[in-house]
PDB file of C-alpha atoms in Angstrom:
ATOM      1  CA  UNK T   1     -50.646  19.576  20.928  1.00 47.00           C
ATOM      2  CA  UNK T   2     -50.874  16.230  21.598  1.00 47.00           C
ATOM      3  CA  UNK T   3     -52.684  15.564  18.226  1.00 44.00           C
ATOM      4  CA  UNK T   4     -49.423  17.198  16.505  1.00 47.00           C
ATOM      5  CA  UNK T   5     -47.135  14.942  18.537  1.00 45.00           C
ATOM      6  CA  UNK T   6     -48.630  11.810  17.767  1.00 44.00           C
ATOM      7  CA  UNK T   7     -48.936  12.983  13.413  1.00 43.00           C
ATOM      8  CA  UNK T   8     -45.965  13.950  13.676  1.00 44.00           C
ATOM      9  CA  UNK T   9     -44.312  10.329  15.804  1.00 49.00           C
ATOM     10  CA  UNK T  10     -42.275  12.814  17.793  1.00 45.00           C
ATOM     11  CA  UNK T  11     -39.915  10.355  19.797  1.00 45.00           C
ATOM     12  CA  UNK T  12     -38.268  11.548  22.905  1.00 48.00           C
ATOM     13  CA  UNK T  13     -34.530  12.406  22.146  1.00 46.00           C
ATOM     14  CA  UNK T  14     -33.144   9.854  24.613  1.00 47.00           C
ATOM     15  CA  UNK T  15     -35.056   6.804  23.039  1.00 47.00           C
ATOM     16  CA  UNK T  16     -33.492   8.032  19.558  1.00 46.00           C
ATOM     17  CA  UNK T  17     -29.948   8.035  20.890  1.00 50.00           C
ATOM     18  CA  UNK T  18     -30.444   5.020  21.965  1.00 46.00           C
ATOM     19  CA  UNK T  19     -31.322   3.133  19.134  1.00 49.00           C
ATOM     20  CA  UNK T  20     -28.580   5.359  17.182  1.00 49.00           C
ATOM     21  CA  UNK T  21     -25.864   4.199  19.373  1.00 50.00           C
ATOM     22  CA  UNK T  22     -27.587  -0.101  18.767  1.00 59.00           C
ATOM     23  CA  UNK T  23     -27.500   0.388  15.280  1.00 72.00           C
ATOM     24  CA  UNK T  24     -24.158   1.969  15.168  1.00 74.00           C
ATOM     25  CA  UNK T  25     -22.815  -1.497  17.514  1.00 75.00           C
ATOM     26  CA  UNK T  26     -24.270  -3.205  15.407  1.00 81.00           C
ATOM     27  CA  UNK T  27     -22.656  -1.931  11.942  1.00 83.00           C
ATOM     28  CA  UNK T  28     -19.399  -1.878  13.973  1.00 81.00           C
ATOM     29  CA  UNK T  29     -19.961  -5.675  14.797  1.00 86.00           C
ATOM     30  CA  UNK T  30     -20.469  -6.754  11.149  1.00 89.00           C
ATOM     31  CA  UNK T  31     -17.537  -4.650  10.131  1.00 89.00           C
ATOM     32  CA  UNK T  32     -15.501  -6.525  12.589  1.00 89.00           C
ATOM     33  CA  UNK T  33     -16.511  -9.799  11.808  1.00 92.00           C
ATOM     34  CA  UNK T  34     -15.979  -8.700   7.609  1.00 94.00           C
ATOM     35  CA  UNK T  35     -12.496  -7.694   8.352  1.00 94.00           C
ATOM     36  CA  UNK T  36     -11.648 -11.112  10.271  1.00 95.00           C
ATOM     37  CA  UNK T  37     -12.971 -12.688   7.284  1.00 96.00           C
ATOM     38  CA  UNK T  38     -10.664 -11.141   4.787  1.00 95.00           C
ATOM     39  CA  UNK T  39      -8.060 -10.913   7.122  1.00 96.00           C
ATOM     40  CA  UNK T  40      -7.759 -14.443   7.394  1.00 96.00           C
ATOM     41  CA  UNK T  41      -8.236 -14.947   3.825  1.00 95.00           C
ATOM     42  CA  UNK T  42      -5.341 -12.651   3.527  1.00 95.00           C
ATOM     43  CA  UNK T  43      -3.373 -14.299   5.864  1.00 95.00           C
ATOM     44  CA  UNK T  44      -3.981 -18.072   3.622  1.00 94.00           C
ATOM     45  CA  UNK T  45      -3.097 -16.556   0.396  1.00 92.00           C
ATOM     46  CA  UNK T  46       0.070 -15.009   2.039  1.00 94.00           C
ATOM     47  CA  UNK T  47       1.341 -17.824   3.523  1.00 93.00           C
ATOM     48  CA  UNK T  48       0.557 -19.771   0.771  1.00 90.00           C
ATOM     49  CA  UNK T  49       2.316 -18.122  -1.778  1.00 90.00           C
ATOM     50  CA  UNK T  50       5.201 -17.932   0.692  1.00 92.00           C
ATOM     51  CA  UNK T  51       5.566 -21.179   1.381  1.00 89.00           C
ATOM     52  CA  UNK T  52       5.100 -22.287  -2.213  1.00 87.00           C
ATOM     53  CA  UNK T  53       7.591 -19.941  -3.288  1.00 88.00           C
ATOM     54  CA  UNK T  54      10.177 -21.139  -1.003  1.00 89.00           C
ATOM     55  CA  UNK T  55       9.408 -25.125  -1.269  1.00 85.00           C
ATOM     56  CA  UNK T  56      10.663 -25.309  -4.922  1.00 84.00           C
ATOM     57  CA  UNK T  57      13.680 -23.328  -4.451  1.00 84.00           C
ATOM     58  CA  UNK T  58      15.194 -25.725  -1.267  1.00 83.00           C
ATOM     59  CA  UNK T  59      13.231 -28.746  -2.315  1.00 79.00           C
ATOM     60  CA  UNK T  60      12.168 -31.075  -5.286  1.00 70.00           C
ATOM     61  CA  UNK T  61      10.484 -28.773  -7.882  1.00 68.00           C
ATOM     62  CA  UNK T  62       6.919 -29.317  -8.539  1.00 62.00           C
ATOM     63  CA  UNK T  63       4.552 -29.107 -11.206  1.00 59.00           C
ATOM     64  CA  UNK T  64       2.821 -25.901 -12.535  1.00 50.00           C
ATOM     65  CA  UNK T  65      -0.631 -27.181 -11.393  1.00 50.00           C
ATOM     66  CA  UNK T  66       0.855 -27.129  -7.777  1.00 57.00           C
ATOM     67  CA  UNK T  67       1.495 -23.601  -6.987  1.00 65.00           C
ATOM     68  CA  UNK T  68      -0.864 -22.085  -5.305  1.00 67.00           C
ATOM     69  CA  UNK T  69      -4.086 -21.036  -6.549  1.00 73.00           C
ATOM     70  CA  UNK T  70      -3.861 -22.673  -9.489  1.00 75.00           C
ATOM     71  CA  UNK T  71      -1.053 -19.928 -11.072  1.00 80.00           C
ATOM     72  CA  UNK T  72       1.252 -21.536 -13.661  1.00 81.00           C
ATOM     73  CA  UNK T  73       5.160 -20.638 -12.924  1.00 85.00           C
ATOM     74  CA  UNK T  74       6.333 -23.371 -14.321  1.00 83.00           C
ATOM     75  CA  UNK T  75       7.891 -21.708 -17.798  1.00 85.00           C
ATOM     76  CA  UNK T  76       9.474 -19.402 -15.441  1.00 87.00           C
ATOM     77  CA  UNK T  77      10.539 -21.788 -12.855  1.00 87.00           C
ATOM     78  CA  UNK T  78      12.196 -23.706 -15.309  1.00 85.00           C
ATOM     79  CA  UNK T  79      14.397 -20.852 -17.140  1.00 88.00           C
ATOM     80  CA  UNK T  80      15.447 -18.652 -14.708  1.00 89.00           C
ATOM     81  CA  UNK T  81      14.756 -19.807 -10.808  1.00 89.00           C
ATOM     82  CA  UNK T  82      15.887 -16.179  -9.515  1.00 92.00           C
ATOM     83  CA  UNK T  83      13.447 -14.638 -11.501  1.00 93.00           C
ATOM     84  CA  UNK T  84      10.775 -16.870  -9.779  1.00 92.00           C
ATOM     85  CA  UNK T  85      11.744 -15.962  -6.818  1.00 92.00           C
ATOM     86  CA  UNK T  86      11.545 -13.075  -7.573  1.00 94.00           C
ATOM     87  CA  UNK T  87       7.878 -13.211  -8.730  1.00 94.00           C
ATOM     88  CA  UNK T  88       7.052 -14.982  -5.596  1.00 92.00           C
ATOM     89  CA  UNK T  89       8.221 -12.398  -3.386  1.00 95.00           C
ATOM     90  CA  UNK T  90       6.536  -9.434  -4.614  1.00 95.00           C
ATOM     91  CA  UNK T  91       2.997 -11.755  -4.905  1.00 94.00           C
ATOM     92  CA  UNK T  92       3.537 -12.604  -1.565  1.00 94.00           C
ATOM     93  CA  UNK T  93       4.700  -9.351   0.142  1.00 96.00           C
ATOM     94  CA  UNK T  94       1.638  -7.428  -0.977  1.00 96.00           C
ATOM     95  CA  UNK T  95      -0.451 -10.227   0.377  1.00 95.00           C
ATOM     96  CA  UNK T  96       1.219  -9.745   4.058  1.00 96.00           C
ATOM     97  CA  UNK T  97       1.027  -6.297   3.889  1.00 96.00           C
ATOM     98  CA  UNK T  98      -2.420  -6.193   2.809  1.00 96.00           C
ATOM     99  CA  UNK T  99      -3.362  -9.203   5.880  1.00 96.00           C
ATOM    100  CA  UNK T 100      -1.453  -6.169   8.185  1.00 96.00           C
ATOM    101  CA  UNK T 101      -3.650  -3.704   6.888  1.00 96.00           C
ATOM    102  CA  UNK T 102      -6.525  -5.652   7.977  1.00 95.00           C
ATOM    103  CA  UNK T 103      -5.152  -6.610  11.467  1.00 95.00           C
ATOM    104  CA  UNK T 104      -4.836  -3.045  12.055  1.00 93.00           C
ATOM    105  CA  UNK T 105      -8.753  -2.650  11.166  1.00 91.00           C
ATOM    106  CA  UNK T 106      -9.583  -5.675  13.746  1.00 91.00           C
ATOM    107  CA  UNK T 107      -7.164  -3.892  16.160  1.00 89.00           C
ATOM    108  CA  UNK T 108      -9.125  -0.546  15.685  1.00 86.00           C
ATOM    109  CA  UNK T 109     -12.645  -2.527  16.220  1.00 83.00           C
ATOM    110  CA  UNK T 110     -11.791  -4.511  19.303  1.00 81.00           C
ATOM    111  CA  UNK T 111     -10.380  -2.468  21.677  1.00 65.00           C
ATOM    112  CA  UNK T 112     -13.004  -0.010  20.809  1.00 62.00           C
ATOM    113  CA  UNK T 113     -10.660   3.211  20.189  1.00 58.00           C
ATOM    114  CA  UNK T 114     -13.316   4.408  17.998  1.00 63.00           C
ATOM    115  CA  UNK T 115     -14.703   7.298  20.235  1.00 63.00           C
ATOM    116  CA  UNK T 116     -17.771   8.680  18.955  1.00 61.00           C
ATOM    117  CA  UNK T 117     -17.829  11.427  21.290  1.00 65.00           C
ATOM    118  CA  UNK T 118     -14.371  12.581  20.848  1.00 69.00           C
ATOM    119  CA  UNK T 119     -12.928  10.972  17.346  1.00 68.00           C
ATOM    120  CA  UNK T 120     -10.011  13.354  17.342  1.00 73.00           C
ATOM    121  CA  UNK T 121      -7.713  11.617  19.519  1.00 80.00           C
ATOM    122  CA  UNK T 122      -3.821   9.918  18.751  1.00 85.00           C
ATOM    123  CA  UNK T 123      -5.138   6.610  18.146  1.00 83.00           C
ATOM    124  CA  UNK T 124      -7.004   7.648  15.007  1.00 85.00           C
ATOM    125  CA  UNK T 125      -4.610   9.781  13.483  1.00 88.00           C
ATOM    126  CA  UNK T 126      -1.911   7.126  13.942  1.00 90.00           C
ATOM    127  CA  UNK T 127      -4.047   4.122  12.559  1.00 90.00           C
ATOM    128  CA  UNK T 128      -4.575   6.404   9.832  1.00 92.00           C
ATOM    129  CA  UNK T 129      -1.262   7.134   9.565  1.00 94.00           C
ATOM    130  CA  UNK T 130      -0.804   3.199   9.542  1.00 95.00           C
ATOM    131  CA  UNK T 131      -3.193   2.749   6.685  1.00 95.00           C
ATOM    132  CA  UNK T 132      -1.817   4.874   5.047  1.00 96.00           C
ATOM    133  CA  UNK T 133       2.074   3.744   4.740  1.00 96.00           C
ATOM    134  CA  UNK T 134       0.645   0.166   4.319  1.00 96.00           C
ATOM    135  CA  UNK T 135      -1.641   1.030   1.155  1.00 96.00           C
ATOM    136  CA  UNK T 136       0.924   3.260  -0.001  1.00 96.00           C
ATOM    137  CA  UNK T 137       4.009   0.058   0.907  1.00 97.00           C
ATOM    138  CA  UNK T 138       1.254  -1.938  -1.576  1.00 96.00           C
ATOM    139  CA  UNK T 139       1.026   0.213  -4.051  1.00 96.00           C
ATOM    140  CA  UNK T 140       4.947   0.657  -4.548  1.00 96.00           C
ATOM    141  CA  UNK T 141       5.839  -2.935  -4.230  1.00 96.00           C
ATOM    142  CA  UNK T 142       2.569  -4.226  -6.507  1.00 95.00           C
ATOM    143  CA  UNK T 143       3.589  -1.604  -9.596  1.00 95.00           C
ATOM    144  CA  UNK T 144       6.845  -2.609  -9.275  1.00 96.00           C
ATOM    145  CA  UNK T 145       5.788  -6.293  -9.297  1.00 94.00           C
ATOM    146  CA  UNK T 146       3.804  -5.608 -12.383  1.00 95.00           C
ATOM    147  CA  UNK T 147       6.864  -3.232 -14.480  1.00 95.00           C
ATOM    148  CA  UNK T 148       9.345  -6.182 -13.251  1.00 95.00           C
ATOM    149  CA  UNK T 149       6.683  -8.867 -14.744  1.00 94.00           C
ATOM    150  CA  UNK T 150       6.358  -6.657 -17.903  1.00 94.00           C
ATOM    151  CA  UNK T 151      10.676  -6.441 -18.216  1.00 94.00           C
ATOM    152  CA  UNK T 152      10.469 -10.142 -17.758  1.00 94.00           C
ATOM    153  CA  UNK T 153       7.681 -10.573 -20.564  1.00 93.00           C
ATOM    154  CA  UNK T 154       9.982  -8.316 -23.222  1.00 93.00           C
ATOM    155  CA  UNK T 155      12.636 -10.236 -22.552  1.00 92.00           C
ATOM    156  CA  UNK T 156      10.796 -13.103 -23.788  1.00 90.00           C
ATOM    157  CA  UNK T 157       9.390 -15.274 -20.757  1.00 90.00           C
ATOM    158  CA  UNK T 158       6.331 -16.899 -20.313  1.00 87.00           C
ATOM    159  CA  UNK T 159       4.133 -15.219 -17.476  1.00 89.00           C
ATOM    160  CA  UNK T 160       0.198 -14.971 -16.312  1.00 88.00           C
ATOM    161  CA  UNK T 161      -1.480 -12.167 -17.049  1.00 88.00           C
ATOM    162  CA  UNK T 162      -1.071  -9.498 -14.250  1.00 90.00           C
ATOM    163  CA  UNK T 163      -4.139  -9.886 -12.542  1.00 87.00           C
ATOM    164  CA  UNK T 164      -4.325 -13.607 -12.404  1.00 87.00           C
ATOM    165  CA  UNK T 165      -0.578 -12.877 -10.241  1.00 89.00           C
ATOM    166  CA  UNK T 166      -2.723 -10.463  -8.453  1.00 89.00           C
ATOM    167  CA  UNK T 167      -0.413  -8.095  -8.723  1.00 91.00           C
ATOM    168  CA  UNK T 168      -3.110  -5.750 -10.050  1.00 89.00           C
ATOM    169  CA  UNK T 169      -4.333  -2.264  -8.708  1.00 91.00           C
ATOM    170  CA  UNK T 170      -1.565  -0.643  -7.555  1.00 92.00           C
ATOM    171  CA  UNK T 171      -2.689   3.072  -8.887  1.00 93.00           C
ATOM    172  CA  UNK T 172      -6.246   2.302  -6.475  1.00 94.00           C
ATOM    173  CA  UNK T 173      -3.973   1.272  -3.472  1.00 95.00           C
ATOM    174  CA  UNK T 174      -1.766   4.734  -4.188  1.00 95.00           C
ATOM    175  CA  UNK T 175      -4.894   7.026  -3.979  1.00 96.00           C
ATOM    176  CA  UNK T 176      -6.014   5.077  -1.250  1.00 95.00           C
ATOM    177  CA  UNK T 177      -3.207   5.941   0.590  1.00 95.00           C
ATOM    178  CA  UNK T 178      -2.914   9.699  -0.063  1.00 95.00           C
ATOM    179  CA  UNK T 179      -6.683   9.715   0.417  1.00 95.00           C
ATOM    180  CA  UNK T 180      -5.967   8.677   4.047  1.00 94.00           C
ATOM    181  CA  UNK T 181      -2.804  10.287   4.852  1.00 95.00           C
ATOM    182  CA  UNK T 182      -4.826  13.576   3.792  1.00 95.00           C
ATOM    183  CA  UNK T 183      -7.789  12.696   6.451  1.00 93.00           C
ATOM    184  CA  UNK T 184      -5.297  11.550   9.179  1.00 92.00           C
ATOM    185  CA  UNK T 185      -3.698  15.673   8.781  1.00 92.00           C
ATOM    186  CA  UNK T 186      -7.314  16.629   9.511  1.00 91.00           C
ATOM    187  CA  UNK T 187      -7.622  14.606  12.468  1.00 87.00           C
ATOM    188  CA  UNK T 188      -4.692  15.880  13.633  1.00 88.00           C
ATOM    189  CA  UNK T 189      -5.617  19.434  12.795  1.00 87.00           C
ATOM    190  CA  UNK T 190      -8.674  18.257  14.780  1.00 83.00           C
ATOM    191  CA  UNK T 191      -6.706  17.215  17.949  1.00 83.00           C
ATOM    192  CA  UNK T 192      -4.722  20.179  18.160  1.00 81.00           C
ATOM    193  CA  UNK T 193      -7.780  22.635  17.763  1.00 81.00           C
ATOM    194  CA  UNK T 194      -9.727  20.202  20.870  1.00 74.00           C
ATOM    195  CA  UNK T 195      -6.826  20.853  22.792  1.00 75.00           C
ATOM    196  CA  UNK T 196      -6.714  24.893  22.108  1.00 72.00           C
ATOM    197  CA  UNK T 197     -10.741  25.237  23.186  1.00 71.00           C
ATOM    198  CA  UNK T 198      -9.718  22.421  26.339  1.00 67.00           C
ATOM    199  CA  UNK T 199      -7.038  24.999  27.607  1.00 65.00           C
ATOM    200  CA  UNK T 200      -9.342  27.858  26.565  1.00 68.00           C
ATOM    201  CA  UNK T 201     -12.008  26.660  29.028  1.00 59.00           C
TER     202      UNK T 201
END
């Protein structure tokens, strides 16, 4: 027997769990730190399209070098200012709505309402919910942005292609959201079948 335990590196069940539950910290820790990250990248692309939306409309105008990241307005700008606006606001919308997304995610992560032993609770299902309505909020408000862009294009103005105004995606951002509002219905399902078997006992 004790030939067969050592072939076979039989650990003891409570030294596995315990490396299990470091290792799952740990991945949780990264994933923390990742979402931070973007979230803050996020949050500078948001407020810098914001701001340099706004700037030209209630200030001097500026070049087309000068918006920001490098995305040239300026034919725009310069025939229709409404229309720019426009433009800004739905670039910059799905940028704050996708920096949300992610401060939801850093919520989730910090005040640990991941529960490994019992993952079917309220908090879950309604950051799931959450996730949901955002990704699907980004995928209305991005398509639009891109069939508004596309009007604008027939009509004859000068505009960057659709992914360089990062309006791009919007069909991934629409299954992602029914992808999630279908998982948080099975958490709930979850909840309310834990709570049957809790009264049961």
């Amino acid at each position: 027997m004790k030939f067969d335990k050592y072939l076979f590196n039989i650990v003891p069940s409570s030294e596995t769990n315990s490396t299990m539950q470091i290792t799952t910290k740990q991945i949780l820790r990264v994933l923390l730190i990742i979402a931070w990250i973007i979230f803050v990248g996020l949050g500078i692309e948001a407020g810098g399209y914001t701001w340099n939306t706004i700037y030209p409309l209630v200030t001097t105008p500026y070049e087309s070098w000068e918006f920001w990241n490098h995305t040239d307005l300026s034919s725009l700008y310069n025939a229709d200012k409404g229309q720019f606006a426009v433009i800004g606001f739905f670039i910059s919308l799905t940028f704050i709505l996708k920096a949300i997304l992610f401060y939801l995610i850093i919520r989730l992560l910090q005040e640990d309402n991941l529960n490994m032993l019992r993952p079917f609770t309220r908090a879950t299902v309604n950051f799931l919910l959450n996730v949901s309505y955002l990704s699907i909020a980004i995928s209305f408000f991005s398509g639009w942005g891109v069939r508004w862009t596309e009007s604008l294009v027939a009509r004859g103005f000068t505009l960057p292609t659709i992914d360089k105004l990062n309006l791009d995606g919007s069909d991934v951002w629409s299954f992602m959201g029914v992808t999630m509002f279908v998982i948080a219905q099975v958490f709930k399902r979850g909840i309310e079948i834990q709570t049957e078997n809790e009264l049961t006992i």
